[in-house]
Coordinates of C-alpha atoms in Angstrom, one line a residue:
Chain X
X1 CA -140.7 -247.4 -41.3
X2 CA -143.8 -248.4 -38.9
X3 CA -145.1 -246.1 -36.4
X4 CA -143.6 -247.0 -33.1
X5 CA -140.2 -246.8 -35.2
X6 CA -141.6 -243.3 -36.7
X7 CA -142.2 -242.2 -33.0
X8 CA -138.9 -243.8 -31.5
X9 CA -137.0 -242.1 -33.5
X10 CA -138.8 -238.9 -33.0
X11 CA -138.9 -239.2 -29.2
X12 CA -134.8 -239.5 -29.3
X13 CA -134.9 -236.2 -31.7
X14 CA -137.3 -234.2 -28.7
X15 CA -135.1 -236.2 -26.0
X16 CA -131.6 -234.2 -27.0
X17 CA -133.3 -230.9 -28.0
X18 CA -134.6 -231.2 -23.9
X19 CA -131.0 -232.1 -23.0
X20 CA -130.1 -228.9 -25.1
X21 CA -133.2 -226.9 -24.0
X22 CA -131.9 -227.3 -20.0
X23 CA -128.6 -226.5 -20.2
X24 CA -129.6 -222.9 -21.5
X25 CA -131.2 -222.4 -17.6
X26 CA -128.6 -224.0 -15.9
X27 CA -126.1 -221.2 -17.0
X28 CA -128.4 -218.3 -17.0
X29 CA -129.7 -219.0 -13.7
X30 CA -126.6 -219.7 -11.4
X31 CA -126.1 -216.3 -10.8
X32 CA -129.7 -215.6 -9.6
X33 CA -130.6 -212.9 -11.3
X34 CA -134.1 -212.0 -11.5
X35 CA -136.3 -213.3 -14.7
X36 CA -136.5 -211.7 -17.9
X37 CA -139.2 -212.5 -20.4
X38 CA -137.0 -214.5 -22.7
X39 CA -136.1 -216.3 -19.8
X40 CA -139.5 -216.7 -18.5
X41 CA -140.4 -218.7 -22.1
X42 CA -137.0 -220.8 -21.9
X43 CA -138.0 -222.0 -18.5
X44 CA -141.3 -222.9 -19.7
X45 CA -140.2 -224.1 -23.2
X46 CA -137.4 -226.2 -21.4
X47 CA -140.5 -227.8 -19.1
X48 CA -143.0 -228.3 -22.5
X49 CA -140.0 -230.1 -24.2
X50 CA -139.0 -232.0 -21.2
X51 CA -142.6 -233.6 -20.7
X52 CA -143.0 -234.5 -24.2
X53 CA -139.6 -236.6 -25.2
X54 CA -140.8 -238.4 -21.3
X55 CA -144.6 -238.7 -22.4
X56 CA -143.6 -239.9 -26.2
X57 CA -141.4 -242.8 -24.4
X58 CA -144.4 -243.6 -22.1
X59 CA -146.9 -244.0 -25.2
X60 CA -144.3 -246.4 -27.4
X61 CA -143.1 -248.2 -24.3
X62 CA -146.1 -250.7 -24.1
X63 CA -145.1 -251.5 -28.2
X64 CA -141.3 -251.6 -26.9
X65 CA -142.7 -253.8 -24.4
X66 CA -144.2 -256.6 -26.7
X67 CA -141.9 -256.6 -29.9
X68 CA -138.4 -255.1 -28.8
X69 CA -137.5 -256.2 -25.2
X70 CA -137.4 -259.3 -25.5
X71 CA -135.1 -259.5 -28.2
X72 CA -133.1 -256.9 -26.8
X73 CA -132.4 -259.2 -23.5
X74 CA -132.2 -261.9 -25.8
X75 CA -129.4 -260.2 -27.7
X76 CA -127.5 -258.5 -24.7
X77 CA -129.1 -258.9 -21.0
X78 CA -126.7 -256.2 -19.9
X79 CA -128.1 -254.0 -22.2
X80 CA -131.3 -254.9 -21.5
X81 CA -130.7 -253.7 -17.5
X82 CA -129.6 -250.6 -19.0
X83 CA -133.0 -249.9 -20.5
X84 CA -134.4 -250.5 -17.1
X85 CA -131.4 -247.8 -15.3
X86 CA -132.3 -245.3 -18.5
X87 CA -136.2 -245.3 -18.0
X88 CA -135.4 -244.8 -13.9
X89 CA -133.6 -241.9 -14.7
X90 CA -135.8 -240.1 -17.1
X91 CA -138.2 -240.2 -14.5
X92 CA -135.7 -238.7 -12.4
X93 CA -134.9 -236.1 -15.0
X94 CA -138.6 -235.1 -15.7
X95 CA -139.3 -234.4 -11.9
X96 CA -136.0 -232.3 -11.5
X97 CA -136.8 -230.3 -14.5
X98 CA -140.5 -229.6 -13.5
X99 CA -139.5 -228.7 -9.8
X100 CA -136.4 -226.5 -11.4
X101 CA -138.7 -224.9 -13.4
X102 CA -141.8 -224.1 -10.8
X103 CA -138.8 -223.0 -8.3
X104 CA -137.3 -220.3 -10.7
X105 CA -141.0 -218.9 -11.9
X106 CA -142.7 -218.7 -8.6
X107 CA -139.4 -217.1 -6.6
X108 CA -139.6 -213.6 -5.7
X109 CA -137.8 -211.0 -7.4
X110 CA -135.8 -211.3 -4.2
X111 CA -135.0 -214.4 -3.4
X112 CA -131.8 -214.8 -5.7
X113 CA -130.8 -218.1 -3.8
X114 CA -134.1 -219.8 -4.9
X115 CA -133.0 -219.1 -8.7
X116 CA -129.5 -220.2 -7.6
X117 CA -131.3 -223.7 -6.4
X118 CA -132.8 -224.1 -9.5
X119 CA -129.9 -223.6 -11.4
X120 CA -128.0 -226.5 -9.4
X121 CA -131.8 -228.9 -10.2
X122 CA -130.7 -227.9 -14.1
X123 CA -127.7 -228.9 -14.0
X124 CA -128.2 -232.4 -12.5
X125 CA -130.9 -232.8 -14.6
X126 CA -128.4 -232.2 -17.5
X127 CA -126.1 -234.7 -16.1
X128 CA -128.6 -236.9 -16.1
X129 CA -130.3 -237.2 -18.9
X130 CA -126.8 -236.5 -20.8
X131 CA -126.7 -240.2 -19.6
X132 CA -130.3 -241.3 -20.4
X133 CA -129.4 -240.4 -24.2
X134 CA -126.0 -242.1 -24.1
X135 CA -128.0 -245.3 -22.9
X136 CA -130.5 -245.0 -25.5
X137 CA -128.6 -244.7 -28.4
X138 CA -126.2 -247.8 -27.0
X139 CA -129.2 -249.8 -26.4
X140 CA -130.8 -248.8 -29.7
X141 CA -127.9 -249.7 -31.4
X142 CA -128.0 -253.4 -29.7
X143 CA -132.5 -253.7 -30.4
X144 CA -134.6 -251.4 -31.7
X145 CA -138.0 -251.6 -33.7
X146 CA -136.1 -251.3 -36.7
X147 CA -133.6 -253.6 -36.0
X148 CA -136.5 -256.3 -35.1
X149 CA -139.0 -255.3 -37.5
X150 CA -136.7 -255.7 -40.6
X151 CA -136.9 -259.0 -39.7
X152 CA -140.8 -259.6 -40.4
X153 CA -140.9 -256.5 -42.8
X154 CA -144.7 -255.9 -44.4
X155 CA -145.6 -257.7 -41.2
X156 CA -148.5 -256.8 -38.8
X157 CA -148.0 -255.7 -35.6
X158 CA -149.1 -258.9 -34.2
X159 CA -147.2 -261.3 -36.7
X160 CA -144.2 -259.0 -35.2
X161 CA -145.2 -259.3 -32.1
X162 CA -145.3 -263.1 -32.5
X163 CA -141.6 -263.0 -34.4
X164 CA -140.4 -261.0 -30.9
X165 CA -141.8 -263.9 -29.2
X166 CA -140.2 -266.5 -31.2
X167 CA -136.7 -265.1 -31.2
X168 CA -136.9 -264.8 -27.5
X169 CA -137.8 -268.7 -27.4
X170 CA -135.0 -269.5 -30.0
X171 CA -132.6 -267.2 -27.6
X172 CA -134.0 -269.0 -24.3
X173 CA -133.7 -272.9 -26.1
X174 CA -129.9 -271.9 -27.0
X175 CA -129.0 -270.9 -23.5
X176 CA -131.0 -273.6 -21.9
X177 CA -128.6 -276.1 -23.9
X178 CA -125.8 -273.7 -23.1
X179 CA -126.9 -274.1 -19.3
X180 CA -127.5 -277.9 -19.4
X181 CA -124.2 -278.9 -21.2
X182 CA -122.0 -276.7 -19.0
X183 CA -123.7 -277.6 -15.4
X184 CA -124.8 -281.3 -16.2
X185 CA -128.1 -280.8 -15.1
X186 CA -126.8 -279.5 -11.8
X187 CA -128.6 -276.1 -12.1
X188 CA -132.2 -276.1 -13.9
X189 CA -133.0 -273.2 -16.5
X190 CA -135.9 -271.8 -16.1
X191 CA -138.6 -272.9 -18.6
X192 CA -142.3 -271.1 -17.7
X193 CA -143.6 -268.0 -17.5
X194 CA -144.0 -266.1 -14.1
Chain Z
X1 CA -154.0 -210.8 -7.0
X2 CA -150.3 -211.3 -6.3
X3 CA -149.2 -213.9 -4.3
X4 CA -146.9 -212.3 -0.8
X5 CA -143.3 -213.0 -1.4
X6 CA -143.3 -215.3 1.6
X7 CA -146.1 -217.3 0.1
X8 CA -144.3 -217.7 -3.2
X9 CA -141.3 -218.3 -2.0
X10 CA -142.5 -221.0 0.1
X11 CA -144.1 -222.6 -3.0
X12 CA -140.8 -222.1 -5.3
X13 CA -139.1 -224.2 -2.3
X14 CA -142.0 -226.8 -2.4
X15 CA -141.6 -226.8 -6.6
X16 CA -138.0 -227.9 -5.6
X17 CA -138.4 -230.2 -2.7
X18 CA -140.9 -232.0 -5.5
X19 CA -138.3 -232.1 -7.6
X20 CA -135.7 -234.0 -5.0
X21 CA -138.6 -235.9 -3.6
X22 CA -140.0 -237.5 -6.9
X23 CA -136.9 -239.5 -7.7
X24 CA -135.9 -240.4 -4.3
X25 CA -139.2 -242.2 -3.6
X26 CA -139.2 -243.7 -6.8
X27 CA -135.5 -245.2 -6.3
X28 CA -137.1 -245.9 -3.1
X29 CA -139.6 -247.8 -4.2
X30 CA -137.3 -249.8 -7.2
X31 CA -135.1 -250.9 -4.6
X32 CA -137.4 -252.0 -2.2
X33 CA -138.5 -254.2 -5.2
X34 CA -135.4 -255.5 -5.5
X35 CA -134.7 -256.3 -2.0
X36 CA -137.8 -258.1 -1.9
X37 CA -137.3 -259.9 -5.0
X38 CA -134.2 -260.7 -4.9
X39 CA -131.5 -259.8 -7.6
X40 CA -133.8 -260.1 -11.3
X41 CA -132.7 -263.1 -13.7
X42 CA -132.8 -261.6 -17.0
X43 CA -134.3 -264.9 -19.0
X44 CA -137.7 -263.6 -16.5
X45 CA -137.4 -260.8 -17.4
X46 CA -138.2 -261.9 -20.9
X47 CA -142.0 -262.8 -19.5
X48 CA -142.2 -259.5 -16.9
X49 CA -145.0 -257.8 -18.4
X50 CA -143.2 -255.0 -16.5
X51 CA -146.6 -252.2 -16.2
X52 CA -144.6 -251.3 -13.0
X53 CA -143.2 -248.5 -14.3
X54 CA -146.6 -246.7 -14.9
X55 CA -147.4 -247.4 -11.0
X56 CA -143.8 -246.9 -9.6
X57 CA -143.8 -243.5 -11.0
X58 CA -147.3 -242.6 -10.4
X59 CA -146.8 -243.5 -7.0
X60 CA -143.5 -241.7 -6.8
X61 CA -145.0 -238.2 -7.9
X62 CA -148.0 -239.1 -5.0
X63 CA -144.9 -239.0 -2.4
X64 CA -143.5 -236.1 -4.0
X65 CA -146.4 -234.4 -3.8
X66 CA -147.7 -235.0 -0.7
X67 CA -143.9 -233.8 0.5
X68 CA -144.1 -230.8 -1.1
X69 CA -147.9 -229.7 0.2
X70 CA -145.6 -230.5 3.9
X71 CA -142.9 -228.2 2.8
X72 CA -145.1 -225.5 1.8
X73 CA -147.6 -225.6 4.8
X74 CA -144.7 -225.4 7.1
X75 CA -142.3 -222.7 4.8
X76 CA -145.8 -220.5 4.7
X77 CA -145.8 -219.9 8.6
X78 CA -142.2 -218.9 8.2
X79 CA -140.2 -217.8 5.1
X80 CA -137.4 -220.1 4.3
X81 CA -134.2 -218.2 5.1
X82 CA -131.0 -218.6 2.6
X83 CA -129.4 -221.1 5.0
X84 CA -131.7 -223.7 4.1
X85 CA -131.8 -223.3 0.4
X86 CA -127.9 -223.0 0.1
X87 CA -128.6 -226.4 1.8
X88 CA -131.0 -228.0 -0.5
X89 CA -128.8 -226.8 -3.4
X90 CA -125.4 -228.1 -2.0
X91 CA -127.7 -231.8 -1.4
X92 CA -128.9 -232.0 -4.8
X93 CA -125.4 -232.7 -6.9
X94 CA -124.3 -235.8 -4.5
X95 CA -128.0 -237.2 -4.8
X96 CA -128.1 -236.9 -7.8
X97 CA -124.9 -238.5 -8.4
X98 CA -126.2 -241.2 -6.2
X99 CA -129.1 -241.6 -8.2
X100 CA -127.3 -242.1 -11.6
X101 CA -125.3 -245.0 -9.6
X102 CA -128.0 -246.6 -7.9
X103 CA -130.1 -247.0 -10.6
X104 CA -127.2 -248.3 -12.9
X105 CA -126.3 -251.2 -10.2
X106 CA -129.8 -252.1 -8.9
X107 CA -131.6 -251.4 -12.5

């Protein structure tokens, strides 16, 4: 196991315990009562965990970047769109969870219906990263560095880097004589780089 | 030194407006990329060295923030009454929703 796996697979470990970690807000919060300690530290906890599962993504996704997505359009393009809808909404779930969280610490004692709100920013953000993990685990299952790694094993991170490439050539040259035998050079593939 | 309850109060809605705001100027933003690109052909893709992220996010959080600082200089003149939360909260399921599909038709 190499370390982008290593982290991968711990950044989809901290990724459910945040989906885990939220929920317990969500419930405790819709009624607006005002914080308890324990609360307090879930709220804050819930925040901590959040941020790190979104900041261990951001540090492997340049190495995701050069060895794995390529492949992974290679092997499934579809799938590779869903990589792009699941990093759009853990953006989306990182901001909901850090405004939830601000909102139910800095309400007054009061102001039950600003708890209430942050409850309801939880819950979405539940919802939503409920999905982000379902798309990770159906997109790791199609590429991951493991998957494209085992390929080139002992390998160093540039020799994998250049087997990503190649496979992603190989997978372009079969489609391009998919493309040309099918439309009869009606339609040209595209061949260079942007 | 305490903060006044209308002072935090008008900083927990900003923390929440934040919250909204982030992800709606980042879709924002994605899908103005698209529209000016044009639908993405995943063989590209395979070349796309992609760093957009870093900036579409950055720049998301910039709008977010900047939204919020608005929310807060206005809700610290006058407390934000029940009404308007009750609103917020009542907004934030069916954008959300919207998000989710958005994002998974225009990735």
């Amino acid at each position: 196991m190499n370390v982008p796996d290593l982290v991968t697979s711990v950044h989809g470990i901290v990724g459910v315990l945040a989906l885990a970690a939220m929920i317990h807000p969500a419930i405790f919060l819709r009624d607006g009562r005002p914080l308890s300690r324990g609360l307090r530290l879930s709220l804050g906890l819930t925040a901590l965990v959040t941020a790190l599962a979104f900041g261990m993504g951001v540090a492997i996704y340049e190495d995701y970047r050069a060895i794995v997505k390529r492949p992974l359009f290679v092997r499934d393009p579809a799938a590779g769109l869903l990589f792009e809808t699941k990093e759009h909404l853990a953006f989306a779930a990182l901001a909901l969870v850090l405004g939830a969280a601000a909102c139910a610490l800095l309400a007054p004692r009061a102001r039950r219906d600003l708890r209430q709100l942050a409850a309801v920013g939880f819950a979405a953000a539940t919802a939503i990263t409920l999905t982000v993990a379902a798309l990770g685990l159906y997109v790791s299952s199609i590429a991951s560095f493991a998957s494209v790694t085992s390929r080139s094993a002992g390998a160093s991170l540039p020799e994998v880097q250049s087997h990503g490439a190649q496979v992603a050539q190989a997978g372009q040259a079969t489609s391009g004589q998919a493309g040309a035998s099918a439309t009869a050079s009606s339609s040209p593939q595209p061949s260079s780089p942007r | 030194m305490r903060a006044a309850p209308t002072e935090r109060a008008a900083a927990a809605l900003a923390a929440a407006c934040f919250g909204l705001a982030a992800p709606l100027a980042y879709v924002g933003q994605r899908l103005f990329e698209r529209a000016r690109g044009g639908v993405a052909d995943p063989t590209l893709i395979l070349w796309e060295a992609h760093t957009a992220f870093y900036w579409r996010a950055g720049t998301a959080a910039w709008w977010a923030g900047v939204i919020a600082i608005g929310v807060y200089a206005l809700a610290r003149r006058r407390a934000p009454t029940e009404r308007v939360t009750r609103a917020l909260a009542v907004a934030l399921v069916p954008i959300a929703i919207a998000l989710v599909v958005v994002t998974w038709w225009y990735p």
